mmCIF file of C-alpha atoms in Angstrom:
data_model
loop_
_atom_site.group_PDB
_atom_site.id
_atom_site.type_symbol
_atom_site.label_atom_id
_atom_site.label_comp_id
_atom_site.label_asym_id
_atom_site.label_seq_id
_atom_site.Cartn_x
_atom_site.Cartn_y
_atom_site.Cartn_z
ATOM 1 C CA UNK A 70 -37.260 -73.428 -38.017
ATOM 2 C CA UNK A 71 -39.002 -73.271 -34.641
ATOM 3 C CA UNK A 72 -36.228 -71.309 -32.984
ATOM 4 C CA UNK A 73 -38.747 -68.510 -32.617
ATOM 5 C CA UNK A 74 -40.968 -70.546 -30.479
ATOM 6 C CA UNK A 75 -37.938 -71.751 -28.482
ATOM 7 C CA UNK A 76 -36.969 -68.130 -27.904
ATOM 8 C CA UNK A 77 -40.560 -67.447 -26.727
ATOM 9 C CA UNK A 78 -40.207 -70.399 -24.345
ATOM 10 C CA UNK A 79 -37.083 -68.940 -22.976
ATOM 11 C CA UNK A 80 -38.762 -65.499 -22.515
ATOM 12 C CA UNK A 81 -41.647 -67.109 -20.583
ATOM 13 C CA UNK A 82 -39.386 -68.949 -18.225
ATOM 14 C CA UNK A 83 -37.226 -65.852 -17.660
ATOM 15 C CA UNK A 84 -40.220 -63.605 -16.935
ATOM 16 C CA UNK A 85 -41.576 -66.134 -14.330
ATOM 17 C CA UNK A 86 -38.085 -66.255 -12.706
ATOM 18 C CA UNK A 87 -38.038 -62.479 -12.744
ATOM 19 C CA UNK A 88 -41.222 -62.417 -10.759
ATOM 20 C CA UNK A 89 -40.233 -65.290 -8.404
ATOM 21 C CA UNK A 90 -36.657 -63.903 -7.722
ATOM 22 C CA UNK A 91 -37.283 -60.143 -8.031
ATOM 23 C CA UNK A 92 -34.606 -59.135 -10.540
ATOM 24 C CA UNK A 93 -35.127 -56.515 -13.280
ATOM 25 C CA UNK A 94 -32.453 -57.210 -15.810
ATOM 26 C CA UNK A 95 -30.806 -60.299 -17.157
ATOM 27 C CA UNK A 96 -27.353 -59.930 -18.575
ATOM 28 C CA UNK A 97 -26.591 -63.477 -19.606
ATOM 29 C CA UNK A 98 -28.561 -66.577 -20.381
ATOM 30 C CA UNK A 99 -26.990 -70.074 -20.485
ATOM 31 C CA UNK A 100 -28.764 -72.847 -22.105
ATOM 32 C CA UNK A 101 -28.001 -76.467 -22.100
ATOM 33 C CA UNK A 102 -28.849 -77.888 -25.639
ATOM 34 C CA UNK A 103 -28.559 -81.487 -26.572
ATOM 35 C CA UNK A 104 -26.929 -82.372 -29.957
ATOM 36 C CA UNK A 105 -30.137 -83.981 -31.098
ATOM 37 C CA UNK A 106 -32.507 -81.283 -29.913
ATOM 38 C CA UNK A 107 -32.957 -79.945 -33.388
ATOM 39 C CA UNK A 108 -31.921 -76.481 -32.440
ATOM 40 C CA UNK A 109 -29.953 -74.431 -34.842
ATOM 41 C CA UNK A 110 -27.795 -72.230 -32.728
ATOM 42 C CA UNK A 111 -27.420 -69.331 -35.181
ATOM 43 C CA UNK A 112 -31.126 -69.061 -35.820
ATOM 44 C CA UNK A 113 -31.752 -69.262 -32.111
ATOM 45 C CA UNK A 114 -29.316 -66.429 -31.594
ATOM 46 C CA UNK A 115 -31.300 -64.270 -34.034
ATOM 47 C CA UNK A 116 -34.597 -65.164 -32.686
ATOM 48 C CA UNK A 117 -33.315 -64.589 -29.056
ATOM 49 C CA UNK A 118 -32.350 -61.027 -29.896
ATOM 50 C CA UNK A 119 -35.770 -60.285 -31.450
ATOM 51 C CA UNK A 120 -37.936 -62.040 -28.903
ATOM 52 C CA UNK A 121 -36.195 -60.560 -25.942
ATOM 53 C CA UNK A 122 -36.759 -56.997 -26.907
ATOM 54 C CA UNK A 123 -38.922 -55.306 -24.392
ATOM 55 C CA UNK A 124 -38.280 -57.914 -21.792
ATOM 56 C CA UNK A 125 -35.864 -58.022 -18.772
ATOM 57 C CA UNK A 126 -33.490 -59.864 -21.094
ATOM 58 C CA UNK A 127 -33.261 -57.341 -23.743
ATOM 59 C CA UNK A 128 -29.686 -57.322 -24.878
ATOM 60 C CA UNK A 129 -28.588 -60.315 -22.840
ATOM 61 C CA UNK A 130 -25.724 -62.440 -24.024
ATOM 62 C CA UNK A 131 -26.839 -66.071 -24.973
ATOM 63 C CA UNK A 132 -24.514 -68.856 -24.376
ATOM 64 C CA UNK A 133 -25.220 -72.359 -25.444
ATOM 65 C CA UNK A 134 -23.592 -75.343 -23.741
ATOM 66 C CA UNK A 135 -23.900 -78.422 -25.961
ATOM 67 C CA UNK A 136 -24.707 -81.744 -24.318
ATOM 68 C CA UNK A 137 -23.517 -84.921 -25.916
ATOM 69 C CA UNK A 138 -25.549 -87.441 -27.960
ATOM 70 C CA UNK A 139 -26.098 -90.690 -25.935
ATOM 71 C CA UNK A 140 -27.464 -93.963 -27.296
ATOM 72 C CA UNK A 141 -28.018 -97.513 -26.364
ATOM 73 C CA UNK A 142 -26.890 -100.051 -29.053
ATOM 74 C CA UNK A 143 -29.436 -102.710 -29.766
ATOM 75 C CA UNK A 144 -26.760 -104.992 -31.156
ATOM 76 C CA UNK A 145 -24.178 -105.065 -28.470
ATOM 77 C CA UNK A 146 -26.073 -103.458 -25.607
ATOM 78 C CA UNK A 147 -23.441 -100.812 -24.828
ATOM 79 C CA UNK A 148 -24.383 -97.265 -23.766
ATOM 80 C CA UNK A 149 -22.295 -95.053 -26.072
ATOM 81 C CA UNK A 150 -21.854 -91.323 -27.075
ATOM 82 C CA UNK A 151 -22.429 -90.499 -30.720
ATOM 83 C CA UNK A 152 -22.036 -87.212 -32.726
ATOM 84 C CA UNK A 153 -24.965 -87.768 -35.105
ATOM 85 C CA UNK A 154 -28.198 -89.582 -34.832
ATOM 86 C CA UNK A 155 -27.265 -91.984 -37.444
ATOM 87 C CA UNK A 156 -23.818 -92.718 -36.401
ATOM 88 C CA UNK A 157 -23.040 -96.435 -36.121
ATOM 89 C CA UNK A 158 -22.172 -97.875 -32.669
ATOM 90 C CA UNK A 159 -18.531 -96.857 -31.912
ATOM 91 C CA UNK A 160 -18.178 -100.207 -30.026
ATOM 92 C CA UNK A 161 -19.441 -102.793 -32.442
ATOM 93 C CA UNK A 162 -20.286 -100.869 -35.577
ATOM 94 C CA UNK A 163 -23.984 -101.775 -35.350
ATOM 95 C CA UNK A 164 -26.559 -99.402 -36.915
ATOM 96 C CA UNK A 165 -29.564 -99.880 -34.470
ATOM 97 C CA UNK A 166 -28.996 -97.195 -31.707
ATOM 98 C CA UNK A 167 -31.753 -95.966 -29.562
ATOM 99 C CA UNK A 168 -31.088 -92.323 -28.651
ATOM 100 C CA UNK A 169 -31.241 -91.865 -24.737
ATOM 101 C CA UNK A 170 -29.772 -88.442 -24.304
ATOM 102 C CA UNK A 171 -29.017 -85.391 -26.395
ATOM 103 C CA UNK A 172 -32.551 -84.094 -26.811
ATOM 104 C CA UNK A 173 -32.380 -81.681 -23.851
ATOM 105 C CA UNK A 174 -33.412 -78.071 -24.135
ATOM 106 C CA UNK A 175 -32.864 -76.408 -20.844
ATOM 107 C CA UNK A 176 -32.185 -73.005 -19.458
ATOM 108 C CA UNK A 177 -29.338 -73.626 -16.940
ATOM 109 C CA UNK A 178 -28.979 -70.338 -15.235
ATOM 110 C CA UNK A 179 -29.294 -66.608 -15.658
ATOM 111 C CA UNK A 180 -26.888 -63.726 -14.796
ATOM 112 C CA UNK A 181 -29.071 -61.025 -13.405
ATOM 113 C CA UNK A 182 -28.918 -57.507 -11.939
ATOM 114 C CA UNK B 81 -19.269 -80.275 11.775
ATOM 115 C CA UNK B 82 -18.762 -76.841 10.862
ATOM 116 C CA UNK B 83 -21.721 -76.058 8.670
ATOM 117 C CA UNK B 84 -19.995 -73.205 6.863
ATOM 118 C CA UNK B 85 -16.725 -74.766 5.800
ATOM 119 C CA UNK B 86 -17.683 -78.454 6.255
ATOM 120 C CA UNK B 87 -14.579 -79.031 8.530
ATOM 121 C CA UNK B 88 -14.489 -81.570 11.369
ATOM 122 C CA UNK B 89 -16.022 -84.750 12.608
ATOM 123 C CA UNK B 90 -19.206 -85.597 14.409
ATOM 124 C CA UNK B 91 -18.482 -84.452 17.946
ATOM 125 C CA UNK B 92 -18.250 -80.977 18.911
ATOM 126 C CA UNK B 93 -14.714 -81.510 20.291
ATOM 127 C CA UNK B 94 -13.510 -83.309 17.175
ATOM 128 C CA UNK B 95 -15.032 -80.740 15.102
ATOM 129 C CA UNK B 96 -13.294 -77.855 16.890
ATOM 130 C CA UNK B 97 -9.939 -79.623 17.025
ATOM 131 C CA UNK B 98 -10.062 -80.413 13.321
ATOM 132 C CA UNK B 99 -11.117 -76.834 12.676
ATOM 133 C CA UNK B 100 -8.233 -75.313 14.592
ATOM 134 C CA UNK B 101 -5.725 -77.659 12.911
ATOM 135 C CA UNK B 102 -7.115 -76.506 9.531
ATOM 136 C CA UNK B 103 -6.872 -72.772 10.495
ATOM 137 C CA UNK B 104 -3.499 -73.124 11.981
ATOM 138 C CA UNK B 105 -4.455 -72.562 15.584
ATOM 139 C CA UNK B 106 -3.996 -76.176 16.733
ATOM 140 C CA UNK B 107 -1.884 -75.005 19.728
ATOM 141 C CA UNK B 108 -4.594 -73.254 21.372
ATOM 142 C CA UNK B 109 -6.226 -75.009 24.221
ATOM 143 C CA UNK B 110 -9.916 -76.233 23.654
ATOM 144 C CA UNK B 111 -11.210 -74.262 26.568
ATOM 145 C CA UNK B 112 -10.033 -71.104 24.817
ATOM 146 C CA UNK B 113 -12.559 -71.249 22.242
ATOM 147 C CA UNK B 114 -12.552 -67.691 21.279
ATOM 148 C CA UNK B 115 -15.437 -65.317 20.781
ATOM 149 C CA UNK B 116 -16.771 -65.619 17.397
ATOM 150 C CA UNK B 117 -14.724 -63.713 14.911
ATOM 151 C CA UNK B 118 -16.464 -62.542 11.831
ATOM 152 C CA UNK B 119 -15.526 -64.008 8.455
ATOM 153 C CA UNK B 120 -14.868 -61.499 5.876
ATOM 154 C CA UNK B 121 -17.982 -61.252 3.730
ATOM 155 C CA UNK B 122 -16.994 -61.028 0.236
ATOM 156 C CA UNK B 123 -19.807 -59.137 -1.560
ATOM 157 C CA UNK B 124 -19.008 -60.406 -4.886
ATOM 158 C CA UNK B 125 -19.164 -63.919 -3.610
ATOM 159 C CA UNK B 126 -22.288 -63.402 -1.677
ATOM 160 C CA UNK B 127 -20.706 -64.645 1.484
ATOM 161 C CA UNK B 128 -22.892 -63.697 4.275
ATOM 162 C CA UNK B 129 -21.393 -62.932 7.763
ATOM 163 C CA UNK B 130 -21.861 -65.989 9.979
ATOM 164 C CA UNK B 131 -21.460 -66.025 13.746
ATOM 165 C CA UNK B 132 -21.660 -69.654 14.772
ATOM 166 C CA UNK B 133 -19.887 -70.499 17.987
ATOM 167 C CA UNK B 134 -16.237 -71.115 16.854
ATOM 168 C CA UNK B 135 -13.379 -69.269 15.451
ATOM 169 C CA UNK B 136 -12.885 -68.691 11.824
ATOM 170 C CA UNK B 137 -9.678 -67.110 10.649
ATOM 171 C CA UNK B 138 -10.577 -63.863 9.061
ATOM 172 C CA UNK B 139 -9.809 -64.902 5.385
ATOM 173 C CA UNK B 140 -12.027 -67.854 4.747
ATOM 174 C CA UNK B 141 -13.872 -68.100 1.396
ATOM 175 C CA UNK B 142 -16.990 -69.885 1.532
ATOM 176 C CA UNK B 143 -18.256 -70.737 -1.885
ATOM 177 C CA UNK B 144 -21.767 -71.817 -2.909
ATOM 178 C CA UNK B 145 -23.701 -69.772 -0.443
ATOM 179 C CA UNK B 146 -24.984 -67.215 -2.771
ATOM 180 C CA UNK B 147 -28.321 -67.060 -4.258
ATOM 181 C CA UNK B 148 -27.389 -69.619 -6.716
ATOM 182 C CA UNK B 149 -25.897 -72.133 -4.278
ATOM 183 C CA UNK B 150 -23.126 -72.764 -6.839
ATOM 184 C CA UNK B 151 -20.034 -71.222 -8.526
ATOM 185 C CA UNK B 152 -19.356 -70.609 -12.055
ATOM 186 C CA UNK B 153 -15.968 -69.053 -13.167
ATOM 187 C CA UNK B 154 -16.565 -65.778 -14.949
ATOM 188 C CA UNK B 155 -20.034 -65.197 -13.531
ATOM 189 C CA UNK B 156 -20.590 -63.182 -10.458
ATOM 190 C CA UNK B 157 -22.257 -65.123 -7.675
ATOM 191 C CA UNK B 158 -24.813 -62.712 -6.397
ATOM 192 C CA UNK B 159 -26.214 -62.431 -9.682
ATOM 193 C CA UNK B 160 -26.396 -65.984 -10.707
ATOM 194 C CA UNK B 161 -29.856 -67.607 -10.660
ATOM 195 C CA UNK B 162 -29.954 -71.261 -11.339
ATOM 196 C CA UNK B 163 -32.988 -71.981 -13.478
ATOM 197 C CA UNK B 164 -32.600 -75.609 -14.594
ATOM 198 C CA UNK B 165 -35.953 -75.485 -16.423
ATOM 199 C CA UNK B 166 -36.869 -76.966 -19.750
ATOM 200 C CA UNK B 167 -37.169 -74.159 -22.305
ATOM 201 C CA UNK B 168 -40.572 -75.704 -23.565
ATOM 202 C CA UNK B 169 -41.814 -76.135 -20.000
ATOM 203 C CA UNK B 170 -44.869 -74.049 -20.583
ATOM 204 C CA UNK B 171 -45.820 -76.065 -23.419
ATOM 205 C CA UNK B 172 -45.299 -79.266 -21.607
ATOM 206 C CA UNK B 173 -47.404 -78.034 -18.842
ATOM 207 C CA UNK B 174 -50.357 -77.500 -21.279
ATOM 208 C CA UNK B 175 -49.547 -80.823 -22.738
ATOM 209 C CA UNK B 176 -49.652 -82.584 -19.372
ATOM 210 C CA UNK B 177 -53.153 -81.007 -18.761
ATOM 211 C CA UNK B 178 -54.406 -82.145 -22.069
ATOM 212 C CA UNK B 179 -53.114 -85.682 -21.534
ATOM 213 C CA UNK B 180 -54.803 -85.777 -18.183
ATOM 214 C CA UNK B 181 -58.055 -84.480 -19.662
ATOM 215 C CA UNK B 182 -57.788 -87.052 -22.499
ATOM 216 C CA UNK B 183 -57.047 -89.892 -20.053
ATOM 217 C CA UNK B 184 -59.847 -88.866 -17.885
ATOM 218 C CA UNK B 185 -62.220 -89.455 -20.825
ATOM 219 C CA UNK B 186 -60.563 -92.773 -21.477
ATOM 220 C CA UNK B 187 -59.814 -91.295 -24.966
ATOM 221 C CA UNK B 188 -56.892 -92.230 -27.241
ATOM 222 C CA UNK B 189 -55.151 -89.469 -29.004
ATOM 223 C CA UNK B 190 -52.805 -89.507 -31.886
ATOM 224 C CA UNK B 191 -50.834 -86.719 -33.177
ATOM 225 C CA UNK B 192 -50.504 -87.165 -36.965
ATOM 226 C CA UNK B 193 -47.345 -85.595 -38.324
ATOM 227 C CA UNK B 194 -45.816 -85.522 -41.819
ATOM 228 C CA UNK B 195 -44.688 -83.205 -44.590
ATOM 229 C CA UNK B 196 -47.498 -81.531 -46.558
ATOM 230 C CA UNK B 197 -49.230 -83.656 -49.051
ATOM 231 C CA UNK B 198 -48.438 -87.076 -47.498
ATOM 232 C CA UNK B 199 -52.059 -87.867 -47.514
ATOM 233 C CA UNK B 200 -52.880 -87.222 -43.782
ATOM 234 C CA UNK B 201 -56.316 -85.804 -44.420
ATOM 235 C CA UNK B 202 -57.462 -88.562 -46.860
ATOM 236 C CA UNK B 203 -56.002 -91.216 -44.513
ATOM 237 C CA UNK B 204 -58.096 -89.654 -41.704
ATOM 238 C CA UNK B 205 -61.390 -89.474 -43.817
ATOM 239 C CA UNK B 206 -60.921 -92.981 -44.747
ATOM 240 C CA UNK B 207 -60.202 -93.981 -41.210
ATOM 241 C CA UNK B 208 -63.321 -92.219 -39.825
ATOM 242 C CA UNK B 209 -65.488 -93.933 -42.502
ATOM 243 C CA UNK B 210 -63.967 -97.510 -41.683
ATOM 244 C CA UNK B 211 -64.299 -96.974 -37.773
ATOM 245 C CA UNK B 212 -67.987 -96.306 -38.266
ATOM 246 C CA UNK B 213 -70.260 -95.359 -35.344
ATOM 247 C CA UNK B 214 -67.612 -94.743 -32.687
ATOM 248 C CA UNK B 215 -67.057 -91.525 -30.796
ATOM 249 C CA UNK B 216 -64.198 -89.480 -32.194
ATOM 250 C CA UNK B 217 -63.050 -86.018 -32.684
ATOM 251 C CA UNK B 218 -60.610 -84.298 -34.844
ATOM 252 C CA UNK B 219 -58.309 -81.261 -34.406
ATOM 253 C CA UNK B 220 -57.041 -79.956 -37.790
ATOM 254 C CA UNK B 221 -53.985 -77.853 -37.707
ATOM 255 C CA UNK B 222 -52.778 -75.830 -40.753
ATOM 256 C CA UNK B 223 -51.548 -72.263 -41.509
ATOM 257 C CA UNK B 224 -54.534 -71.260 -43.447
ATOM 258 C CA UNK B 225 -57.943 -72.330 -44.819
ATOM 259 C CA UNK B 226 -60.615 -74.574 -43.302
ATOM 260 C CA UNK B 227 -60.477 -76.970 -46.083
ATOM 261 C CA UNK B 228 -59.272 -79.915 -43.971
ATOM 262 C CA UNK B 229 -61.885 -79.453 -41.189
ATOM 263 C CA UNK B 230 -64.476 -79.131 -43.906
ATOM 264 C CA UNK B 231 -63.346 -82.476 -45.436
ATOM 265 C CA UNK B 232 -63.528 -84.054 -41.978
ATOM 266 C CA UNK B 233 -66.982 -82.643 -41.193
ATOM 267 C CA UNK B 234 -68.212 -83.975 -44.561
ATOM 268 C CA UNK B 235 -67.580 -87.503 -43.063
ATOM 269 C CA UNK B 236 -70.020 -86.542 -40.241
ATOM 270 C CA UNK B 237 -67.264 -86.249 -37.564
ATOM 271 C CA UNK B 238 -66.755 -83.432 -35.129
ATOM 272 C CA UNK B 239 -63.815 -81.394 -36.208
ATOM 273 C CA UNK B 240 -62.244 -78.089 -35.302
ATOM 274 C CA UNK B 241 -59.736 -76.123 -37.533
ATOM 275 C CA UNK B 242 -56.815 -74.506 -35.793
ATOM 276 C CA UNK B 243 -55.077 -72.066 -38.127
ATOM 277 C CA UNK B 244 -51.707 -71.081 -36.932
ATOM 278 C CA UNK B 245 -51.242 -68.218 -39.254
ATOM 279 C CA UNK B 246 -47.452 -68.189 -39.490
ATOM 280 C CA UNK B 247 -46.884 -70.899 -37.057
ATOM 281 C CA UNK B 248 -45.009 -74.063 -38.165
ATOM 282 C CA UNK B 249 -46.551 -76.504 -35.622
ATOM 283 C CA UNK B 250 -49.456 -76.912 -33.125
ATOM 284 C CA UNK B 251 -48.551 -76.415 -29.598
ATOM 285 C CA UNK B 252 -50.171 -77.627 -26.297
ATOM 286 C CA UNK B 253 -52.009 -74.431 -25.777
ATOM 287 C CA UNK B 254 -53.722 -74.513 -29.147
ATOM 288 C CA UNK B 255 -54.873 -78.119 -28.357
ATOM 289 C CA UNK B 256 -56.204 -77.153 -25.028
ATOM 290 C CA UNK B 257 -58.241 -74.245 -26.577
ATOM 291 C CA UNK B 258 -59.594 -76.631 -29.249
ATOM 292 C CA UNK B 259 -60.428 -79.356 -26.828
ATOM 293 C CA UNK B 260 -62.392 -76.732 -24.819
ATOM 294 C CA UNK B 261 -64.573 -75.882 -27.813
ATOM 295 C CA UNK B 262 -64.783 -79.539 -29.284
ATOM 296 C CA UNK B 263 -65.791 -81.372 -26.197
ATOM 297 C CA UNK B 264 -64.324 -84.890 -26.185
ATOM 298 C CA UNK B 265 -66.748 -87.778 -25.854
ATOM 299 C CA UNK B 266 -65.996 -90.728 -23.385
ATOM 300 C CA UNK B 267 -63.952 -93.324 -24.962
ATOM 301 C CA UNK B 268 -63.167 -91.435 -28.203
ATOM 302 C CA UNK B 269 -60.529 -91.524 -30.627
ATOM 303 C CA UNK B 270 -58.976 -88.035 -30.864
ATOM 304 C CA UNK B 271 -57.052 -87.315 -33.933
ATOM 305 C CA UNK B 272 -54.926 -84.309 -33.963
ATOM 306 C CA UNK B 273 -53.677 -83.529 -37.625
ATOM 307 C CA UNK B 274 -50.610 -81.374 -37.152
ATOM 308 C CA UNK B 275 -49.432 -78.720 -39.499
ATOM 309 C CA UNK B 276 -47.703 -80.214 -42.430
ATOM 310 C CA UNK B 277 -44.028 -79.990 -41.579
ATOM 311 C CA UNK B 278 -41.555 -82.766 -41.067
ATOM 312 C CA UNK B 279 -39.347 -80.960 -38.624
ATOM 313 C CA UNK B 280 -41.030 -78.538 -35.979
ATOM 314 C CA UNK B 281 -43.911 -80.511 -34.698
ATOM 315 C CA UNK B 282 -41.558 -83.186 -33.338
ATOM 316 C CA UNK B 283 -40.416 -80.958 -30.606
ATOM 317 C CA UNK B 284 -43.961 -79.934 -29.312
ATOM 318 C CA UNK B 285 -45.806 -82.267 -27.100
ATOM 319 C CA UNK B 286 -49.543 -81.903 -27.348
ATOM 320 C CA UNK B 287 -50.628 -84.429 -24.750
ATOM 321 C CA UNK B 288 -51.203 -87.200 -27.334
ATOM 322 C CA UNK B 289 -50.769 -90.874 -26.609
ATOM 323 C CA UNK B 290 -48.676 -91.321 -29.693
ATOM 324 C CA UNK B 291 -47.223 -89.497 -32.650
ATOM 325 C CA UNK B 292 -47.985 -91.125 -35.909
ATOM 326 C CA UNK B 293 -45.521 -90.150 -38.699
ATOM 327 C CA UNK B 294 -46.908 -90.550 -42.118
ATOM 328 C CA UNK B 295 -44.549 -90.820 -45.174
ATOM 329 C CA UNK B 296 -45.781 -91.305 -48.676
ATOM 330 C CA UNK B 297 -43.906 -93.461 -51.118
ATOM 331 C CA UNK B 298 -43.501 -90.565 -53.522
ATOM 332 C CA UNK B 299 -41.284 -88.663 -50.976
ATOM 333 C CA UNK B 300 -38.135 -90.704 -51.373
ATOM 334 C CA UNK B 301 -36.741 -93.435 -49.205
ATOM 335 C CA UNK B 302 -34.093 -91.234 -47.552
ATOM 336 C CA UNK B 303 -36.594 -88.879 -45.840
ATOM 337 C CA UNK B 304 -36.387 -90.591 -42.581
ATOM 338 C CA UNK B 305 -32.527 -90.129 -42.664
ATOM 339 C CA UNK B 306 -32.929 -86.455 -43.714
ATOM 340 C CA UNK B 307 -35.537 -85.658 -41.188
ATOM 341 C CA UNK B 308 -34.724 -87.993 -38.370
ATOM 342 C CA UNK B 309 -36.259 -86.100 -35.442
ATOM 343 C CA UNK B 310 -39.847 -86.817 -36.538
ATOM 344 C CA UNK B 311 -39.389 -90.551 -36.910
ATOM 345 C CA UNK B 312 -37.369 -90.638 -33.602
ATOM 346 C CA UNK B 313 -40.232 -89.046 -31.836
ATOM 347 C CA UNK B 314 -43.142 -91.219 -33.380
ATOM 348 C CA UNK B 315 -44.408 -94.546 -32.094
ATOM 349 C CA UNK B 316 -45.884 -95.581 -35.467
ATOM 350 C CA UNK B 317 -44.822 -94.756 -39.012
ATOM 351 C CA UNK B 318 -47.398 -95.274 -41.812
ATOM 352 C CA UNK B 319 -45.938 -95.684 -45.261
ATOM 353 C CA UNK B 320 -48.862 -94.373 -47.223
ATOM 354 C CA UNK B 321 -49.840 -94.489 -50.996
ATOM 355 C CA UNK B 322 -48.226 -97.860 -51.331
ATOM 356 C CA UNK B 323 -50.559 -98.284 -54.384
ATOM 357 C CA UNK B 324 -48.279 -95.809 -56.089
ATOM 358 C CA UNK B 325 -45.086 -97.780 -55.354
ATOM 359 C CA UNK B 326 -44.890 -99.600 -58.878
ATOM 360 C CA UNK B 327 -44.932 -96.258 -60.637
ATOM 361 C CA UNK B 328 -42.299 -94.563 -58.515
ATOM 362 C CA UNK B 329 -39.392 -96.827 -58.623
ATOM 363 C CA UNK B 330 -39.246 -97.044 -54.792
ATOM 364 C CA UNK B 331 -38.069 -99.792 -52.581
ATOM 365 C CA UNK B 332 -40.563 -100.288 -49.737
ATOM 366 C CA UNK B 333 -38.128 -102.357 -47.835
ATOM 367 C CA UNK B 334 -35.582 -99.657 -47.821
ATOM 368 C CA UNK B 335 -38.150 -97.153 -46.711
ATOM 369 C CA UNK B 336 -38.847 -99.342 -43.710
ATOM 370 C CA UNK B 337 -35.252 -99.979 -42.991
ATOM 371 C CA UNK B 338 -34.493 -96.232 -42.971
ATOM 372 C CA UNK B 339 -37.300 -95.524 -40.538
ATOM 373 C CA UNK B 340 -36.097 -98.303 -38.260
ATOM 374 C CA UNK B 341 -32.583 -97.062 -38.485
ATOM 375 C CA UNK B 342 -33.624 -93.872 -37.040
ATOM 376 C CA UNK B 343 -35.970 -95.425 -34.376
ATOM 377 C CA UNK B 344 -35.470 -99.086 -33.836
ATOM 378 C CA UNK B 345 -38.512 -99.212 -31.561
ATOM 379 C CA UNK B 346 -41.047 -97.829 -34.135
ATOM 380 C CA UNK B 347 -43.739 -99.719 -35.654
ATOM 381 C CA UNK B 348 -44.165 -99.563 -39.457
ATOM 382 C CA UNK B 349 -47.423 -100.054 -41.453
ATOM 383 C CA UNK B 350 -47.784 -100.145 -45.210
ATOM 384 C CA UNK B 351 -50.998 -98.537 -46.223
ATOM 385 C CA UNK B 352 -52.953 -97.145 -49.006
ATOM 386 C CA UNK B 353 -55.846 -94.866 -47.938
ATOM 387 C CA UNK B 354 -56.947 -94.838 -51.614
ATOM 388 C CA UNK B 355 -57.275 -98.616 -52.113
ATOM 389 C CA UNK B 356 -57.775 -99.501 -48.490
ATOM 390 C CA UNK B 357 -54.536 -101.798 -48.438
ATOM 391 C CA UNK B 358 -53.189 -102.071 -44.941
ATOM 392 C CA UNK B 359 -56.034 -100.069 -43.432
ATOM 393 C CA UNK B 360 -57.162 -102.885 -41.214
ATOM 394 C CA UNK B 361 -53.794 -103.187 -39.541
ATOM 395 C CA UNK B 362 -54.017 -99.388 -38.830
ATOM 396 C CA UNK B 363 -57.558 -99.794 -37.369
ATOM 397 C CA UNK B 364 -56.409 -102.593 -35.230
ATOM 398 C CA UNK B 365 -53.489 -100.540 -33.830
ATOM 399 C CA UNK B 366 -55.918 -97.673 -33.015
ATOM 400 C CA UNK B 367 -58.280 -100.050 -31.287
ATOM 401 C CA UNK B 368 -55.582 -101.618 -29.234
ATOM 402 C CA UNK B 369 -54.514 -98.020 -28.315
ATOM 403 C CA UNK B 370 -57.987 -97.152 -27.268
ATOM 404 C CA UNK B 371 -58.406 -100.500 -25.328
ATOM 405 C CA UNK B 372 -55.217 -99.678 -23.268
ATOM 406 C CA UNK B 373 -56.835 -96.462 -22.090
ATOM 407 C CA UNK B 374 -59.562 -98.525 -20.464
ATOM 408 C CA UNK B 375 -62.566 -97.453 -22.499
#
């Protein structure tokens, strides 16, 4: 449950961007969150509303784009997409997968006034 | 090539001919390159007027020239600002500074992570005793009390307690502040004992060389599967309290297999901080890490 810290991270980045780009209000925030980033979207939604109060992004809509989980199979060497961290390899059924993508936590863009 | 719409080839004439064909004016003689027309600026699309030296039919729509340099259906261009920044970039910047400071001191930093009660502090006290007279420093993270820092200081080591209050993890800024007060000796072992929590500390880089996940045998073999993020982020897993294994009906091989299922690249050590079993392998791992830092 570190969604509060994540929301604070979002606020930090937005406030820096507001200074750099000279906007005074954010109406929409789009995030890219990997499947394995450990972020609970519902909890983040709640934290986002609370943390943005009094900032340029107060009342902004939060939109989350989910990025797929990617892994390398140690057994067959294939680069595969998986839905859960512990899924077997969809190619060979092997259980030893090294996650290589899906841990992203990025702010993609902002719609601003 | 027309830099606005991208039409045309490499020579000016090619470019102009291609442009005329595209805009339905191919019949017009080359010499009659008309005076610049102004494209219609579409404010919602952020299209600026452009007055380069060839004709544009008055209806061109030029995408991708607004502040964002890109188009997203449903979002108005002039107001779209691309950020493409990691949400935890501030934390990562603190962590990068910490890492540079630690490396400049040729120190080796471990971030000890686990659920509460896995025996992190006991392991650390025992480690400090067994390492003997070597430079080291300890940062203790908890929500409340200075109990852990007091226990570490009792061993004679320098320790600082960071109480996070309600916070569920240490972050890069806290560690920077702690390092500033602690002073890191040259070639030291830096142990950062994170808040006991098997979830949140996984996401926050502190500037450490490695996360060490500690799991005690009383917690259950399936914990790595239930809380995979921490074990995925760690470079070493310590299976602690192995002296209790005979009393807990646990399968140590299954523990290890589950940790490796989450993270095939992780190293696993079986340790009992109480009896000293496996401690030598842990000290060897630490010394090898310090040697890599060039101390």
